[in-house]
Amino acid sequence: MSDCIFCKIARGEIPSNFVYEDENVAAFNDVNPQAPVHVLVIPKKHIASSAAVDDSSVWSSLMSSAVKIARKLGLEENGYRMVINTGEQGGQSVPHLHLHLLAGRNLGWPPG
Ligand code: AMP
């Protein structure tokens, strides 16, 4: 997807400091953080949303990367939240699958 902003970040066409990267996944800080820690974990391959995932290895790479990042950032003791917004009512604003890793404050429940 040539005009997808997260594809551009994954390809390095938009400068970003990756918190984590491997062959399948990239992770970077959210530009509009909703918590002291707010990292986005994305597949490098373009997938429009969680609803479009047809290969379960996408989930293993996304989730295991998020847990690795949480360990690396020392978030385990106080806890963290992983969120994947999907579609319009799910609050998804960027049509490239991404996992939000949020931490550093008490997070409310239920979400808005
Ligand atoms: P969602 O609303 O779940 O689709 O989340 C999209 C997220 O992407 C929002 O939290 C935005 O702040 C974030 N975002 C949009 N553009 C960028 C960007 N260029 N760099 C980092 N985060 C971004």
mmCIF file of C-alpha atoms and ligand atoms in Angstrom:
data_model
loop_
_atom_site.group_PDB
_atom_site.id
_atom_site.type_symbol
_atom_site.label_atom_id
_atom_site.label_comp_id
_atom_site.label_asym_id
_atom_site.label_seq_id
_atom_site.Cartn_x
_atom_site.Cartn_y
_atom_site.Cartn_z
ATOM 1 C CA MET A 1 0.000 0.000 0.000
ATOM 2 C CA SER A 2 1.987 2.966 -1.281
ATOM 3 C CA ASP A 3 -0.091 5.645 0.497
ATOM 4 C CA CYS A 4 -0.554 3.892 3.850
ATOM 5 C CA ILE A 5 1.116 5.910 6.630
ATOM 6 C CA PHE A 6 2.083 2.845 8.697
ATOM 7 C CA CYS A 7 3.516 1.119 5.595
ATOM 8 C CA LYS A 8 5.625 4.251 5.026
ATOM 9 C CA ILE A 9 6.834 4.138 8.646
ATOM 10 C CA ALA A 10 7.607 0.404 8.336
ATOM 11 C CA ARG A 11 9.610 1.041 5.133
ATOM 12 C CA GLY A 12 11.514 3.935 6.762
ATOM 13 C CA GLU A 13 10.040 6.507 4.365
ATOM 14 C CA ILE A 14 8.707 8.463 7.353
ATOM 15 C CA PRO A 15 11.410 8.792 10.026
ATOM 16 C CA SER A 16 10.527 7.039 13.267
ATOM 17 C CA ASN A 17 12.516 5.705 16.202
ATOM 18 C CA PHE A 18 11.608 2.053 16.392
ATOM 19 C CA VAL A 19 11.185 0.763 19.932
ATOM 20 C CA TYR A 20 11.432 -2.743 18.439
ATOM 21 C CA GLU A 21 11.867 -4.268 15.002
ATOM 22 C CA ASP A 22 12.226 -7.722 13.513
ATOM 23 C CA GLU A 23 11.601 -9.142 10.059
ATOM 24 C CA ASN A 24 7.800 -9.147 10.485
ATOM 25 C CA VAL A 25 7.027 -6.375 12.952
ATOM 26 C CA ALA A 26 7.897 -2.749 13.742
ATOM 27 C CA ALA A 27 7.005 -0.810 16.894
ATOM 28 C CA PHE A 28 7.152 2.928 17.500
ATOM 29 C CA ASN A 29 5.745 5.548 19.857
ATOM 30 C CA ASP A 30 2.246 6.852 19.174
ATOM 31 C CA VAL A 31 2.327 10.467 17.971
ATOM 32 C CA ASN A 32 -0.626 11.294 20.279
ATOM 33 C CA PRO A 33 0.070 9.252 23.417
ATOM 34 C CA GLN A 34 -2.876 8.326 25.633
ATOM 35 C CA ALA A 35 -0.652 7.129 28.505
ATOM 36 C CA PRO A 36 2.986 7.655 29.616
ATOM 37 C CA VAL A 37 3.844 4.567 27.547
ATOM 38 C CA HIS A 38 1.950 4.271 24.258
ATOM 39 C CA VAL A 39 3.633 2.095 21.664
ATOM 40 C CA LEU A 40 2.097 0.914 18.384
ATOM 41 C CA VAL A 41 3.089 -2.553 17.183
ATOM 42 C CA ILE A 42 2.398 -3.211 13.495
ATOM 43 C CA PRO A 43 2.978 -5.976 10.982
ATOM 44 C CA LYS A 44 5.351 -4.725 8.269
ATOM 45 C CA LYS A 45 3.083 -6.311 5.692
ATOM 46 C CA HIS A 46 -0.043 -4.272 4.977
ATOM 47 C CA ILE A 47 -3.137 -5.771 6.629
ATOM 48 C CA ALA A 48 -6.114 -3.430 6.858
ATOM 49 C CA SER A 49 -7.417 -4.535 10.258
ATOM 50 C CA SER A 50 -7.735 -7.478 12.631
ATOM 51 C CA ALA A 51 -10.757 -8.540 10.583
ATOM 52 C CA ALA A 52 -8.495 -9.077 7.552
ATOM 53 C CA VAL A 53 -5.981 -11.393 9.255
ATOM 54 C CA ASP A 54 -6.018 -14.799 7.569
ATOM 55 C CA ASP A 55 -2.678 -16.121 8.805
ATOM 56 C CA SER A 56 -2.443 -16.929 12.514
ATOM 57 C CA SER A 57 1.315 -16.304 12.512
ATOM 58 C CA VAL A 58 0.461 -12.577 12.307
ATOM 59 C CA TRP A 59 -1.038 -12.872 15.791
ATOM 60 C CA SER A 60 1.907 -14.734 17.239
ATOM 61 C CA SER A 61 4.403 -12.200 15.912
ATOM 62 C CA LEU A 62 2.324 -9.171 16.957
ATOM 63 C CA MET A 63 1.466 -10.407 20.461
ATOM 64 C CA SER A 64 4.853 -11.905 21.251
ATOM 65 C CA SER A 65 6.554 -8.695 20.096
ATOM 66 C CA ALA A 66 4.292 -6.627 22.350
ATOM 67 C CA VAL A 67 5.144 -8.825 25.334
ATOM 68 C CA LYS A 68 8.873 -8.541 24.514
ATOM 69 C CA ILE A 69 8.571 -4.746 24.358
ATOM 70 C CA ALA A 70 6.683 -4.705 27.675
ATOM 71 C CA ARG A 71 9.533 -6.725 29.251
ATOM 72 C CA LYS A 72 12.160 -4.476 27.681
ATOM 73 C CA LEU A 73 10.402 -1.365 29.038
ATOM 74 C CA GLY A 74 9.986 -2.919 32.504
ATOM 75 C CA LEU A 75 6.193 -2.811 32.432
ATOM 76 C CA GLU A 76 5.471 -6.231 33.915
ATOM 77 C CA GLU A 77 5.411 -5.252 37.571
ATOM 78 C CA ASN A 78 2.824 -2.487 37.302
ATOM 79 C CA GLY A 79 1.009 -3.922 34.305
ATOM 80 C CA TYR A 80 -0.034 -2.786 30.891
ATOM 81 C CA ARG A 81 -2.849 -3.046 28.366
ATOM 82 C CA MET A 82 -2.891 -4.260 24.776
ATOM 83 C CA VAL A 83 -5.685 -2.935 22.540
ATOM 84 C CA ILE A 84 -6.592 -3.529 18.904
ATOM 85 C CA ASN A 85 -9.293 -1.206 17.607
ATOM 86 C CA THR A 86 -11.131 -2.651 14.628
ATOM 87 C CA GLY A 87 -13.429 -0.831 12.220
ATOM 88 C CA GLU A 88 -15.503 2.281 12.683
ATOM 89 C CA GLN A 89 -17.325 1.435 15.909
ATOM 90 C CA GLY A 90 -14.146 -0.132 17.274
ATOM 91 C CA GLY A 91 -12.458 3.261 16.980
ATOM 92 C CA GLN A 92 -9.915 2.351 14.286
ATOM 93 C CA SER A 93 -8.616 5.480 12.558
ATOM 94 C CA VAL A 94 -5.598 4.106 10.649
ATOM 95 C CA PRO A 95 -6.449 1.264 8.243
ATOM 96 C CA HIS A 96 -3.301 -0.781 8.894
ATOM 97 C CA LEU A 97 -3.478 -3.380 11.675
ATOM 98 C CA HIS A 98 -1.851 -2.103 14.885
ATOM 99 C CA LEU A 99 -1.723 -3.114 18.511
ATOM 100 C CA HIS A 100 -1.658 -0.349 21.127
ATOM 101 C CA LEU A 101 0.593 -1.104 24.122
ATOM 102 C CA LEU A 102 -0.428 1.269 26.926
ATOM 103 C CA ALA A 103 1.076 1.639 30.391
ATOM 104 C CA GLY A 104 2.326 4.015 33.056
ATOM 105 C CA ARG A 105 -0.970 5.025 34.660
ATOM 106 C CA ASN A 106 -4.129 3.395 35.968
ATOM 107 C CA LEU A 107 -6.183 2.663 32.871
ATOM 108 C CA GLY A 108 -9.944 2.958 33.196
ATOM 109 C CA TRP A 109 -12.440 0.211 32.446
ATOM 110 C CA PRO A 110 -14.734 0.017 30.595
ATOM 111 C CA PRO A 111 -13.107 1.973 27.778
ATOM 112 C CA GLY A 112 -15.045 4.887 26.306
HETATM 113 P P1 AMP B 1 -6.498 3.724 15.994
HETATM 114 O O1 AMP B 1 -7.370 4.888 16.347
HETATM 115 O O2 AMP B 1 -6.687 2.518 16.873
HETATM 116 O O3 AMP B 1 -6.567 3.398 14.523
HETATM 117 O O4 AMP B 1 -5.021 4.195 16.303
HETATM 118 C C1 AMP B 1 -4.249 4.904 15.399
HETATM 119 C C2 AMP B 1 -3.162 5.544 16.197
HETATM 120 O O5 AMP B 1 -2.147 5.934 15.323
HETATM 121 C C3 AMP B 1 -3.599 6.770 16.993
HETATM 122 O O6 AMP B 1 -3.357 6.560 18.369
HETATM 123 C C4 AMP B 1 -2.722 7.881 16.408
HETATM 124 O O7 AMP B 1 -2.315 8.799 17.378
HETATM 125 C C5 AMP B 1 -1.557 7.101 15.835
HETATM 126 N N1 AMP B 1 -0.837 7.719 14.735
HETATM 127 C C6 AMP B 1 -1.354 8.242 13.603
HETATM 128 N N2 AMP B 1 -0.364 8.679 12.802
HETATM 129 C C7 AMP B 1 0.808 8.390 13.426
HETATM 130 C C8 AMP B 1 2.184 8.593 13.114
HETATM 131 N N3 AMP B 1 2.575 9.178 11.972
HETATM 132 N N4 AMP B 1 3.120 8.187 14.006
HETATM 133 C C9 AMP B 1 2.735 7.603 15.163
HETATM 134 N N5 AMP B 1 1.454 7.383 15.517
HETATM 135 C C10 AMP B 1 0.496 7.774 14.667
#
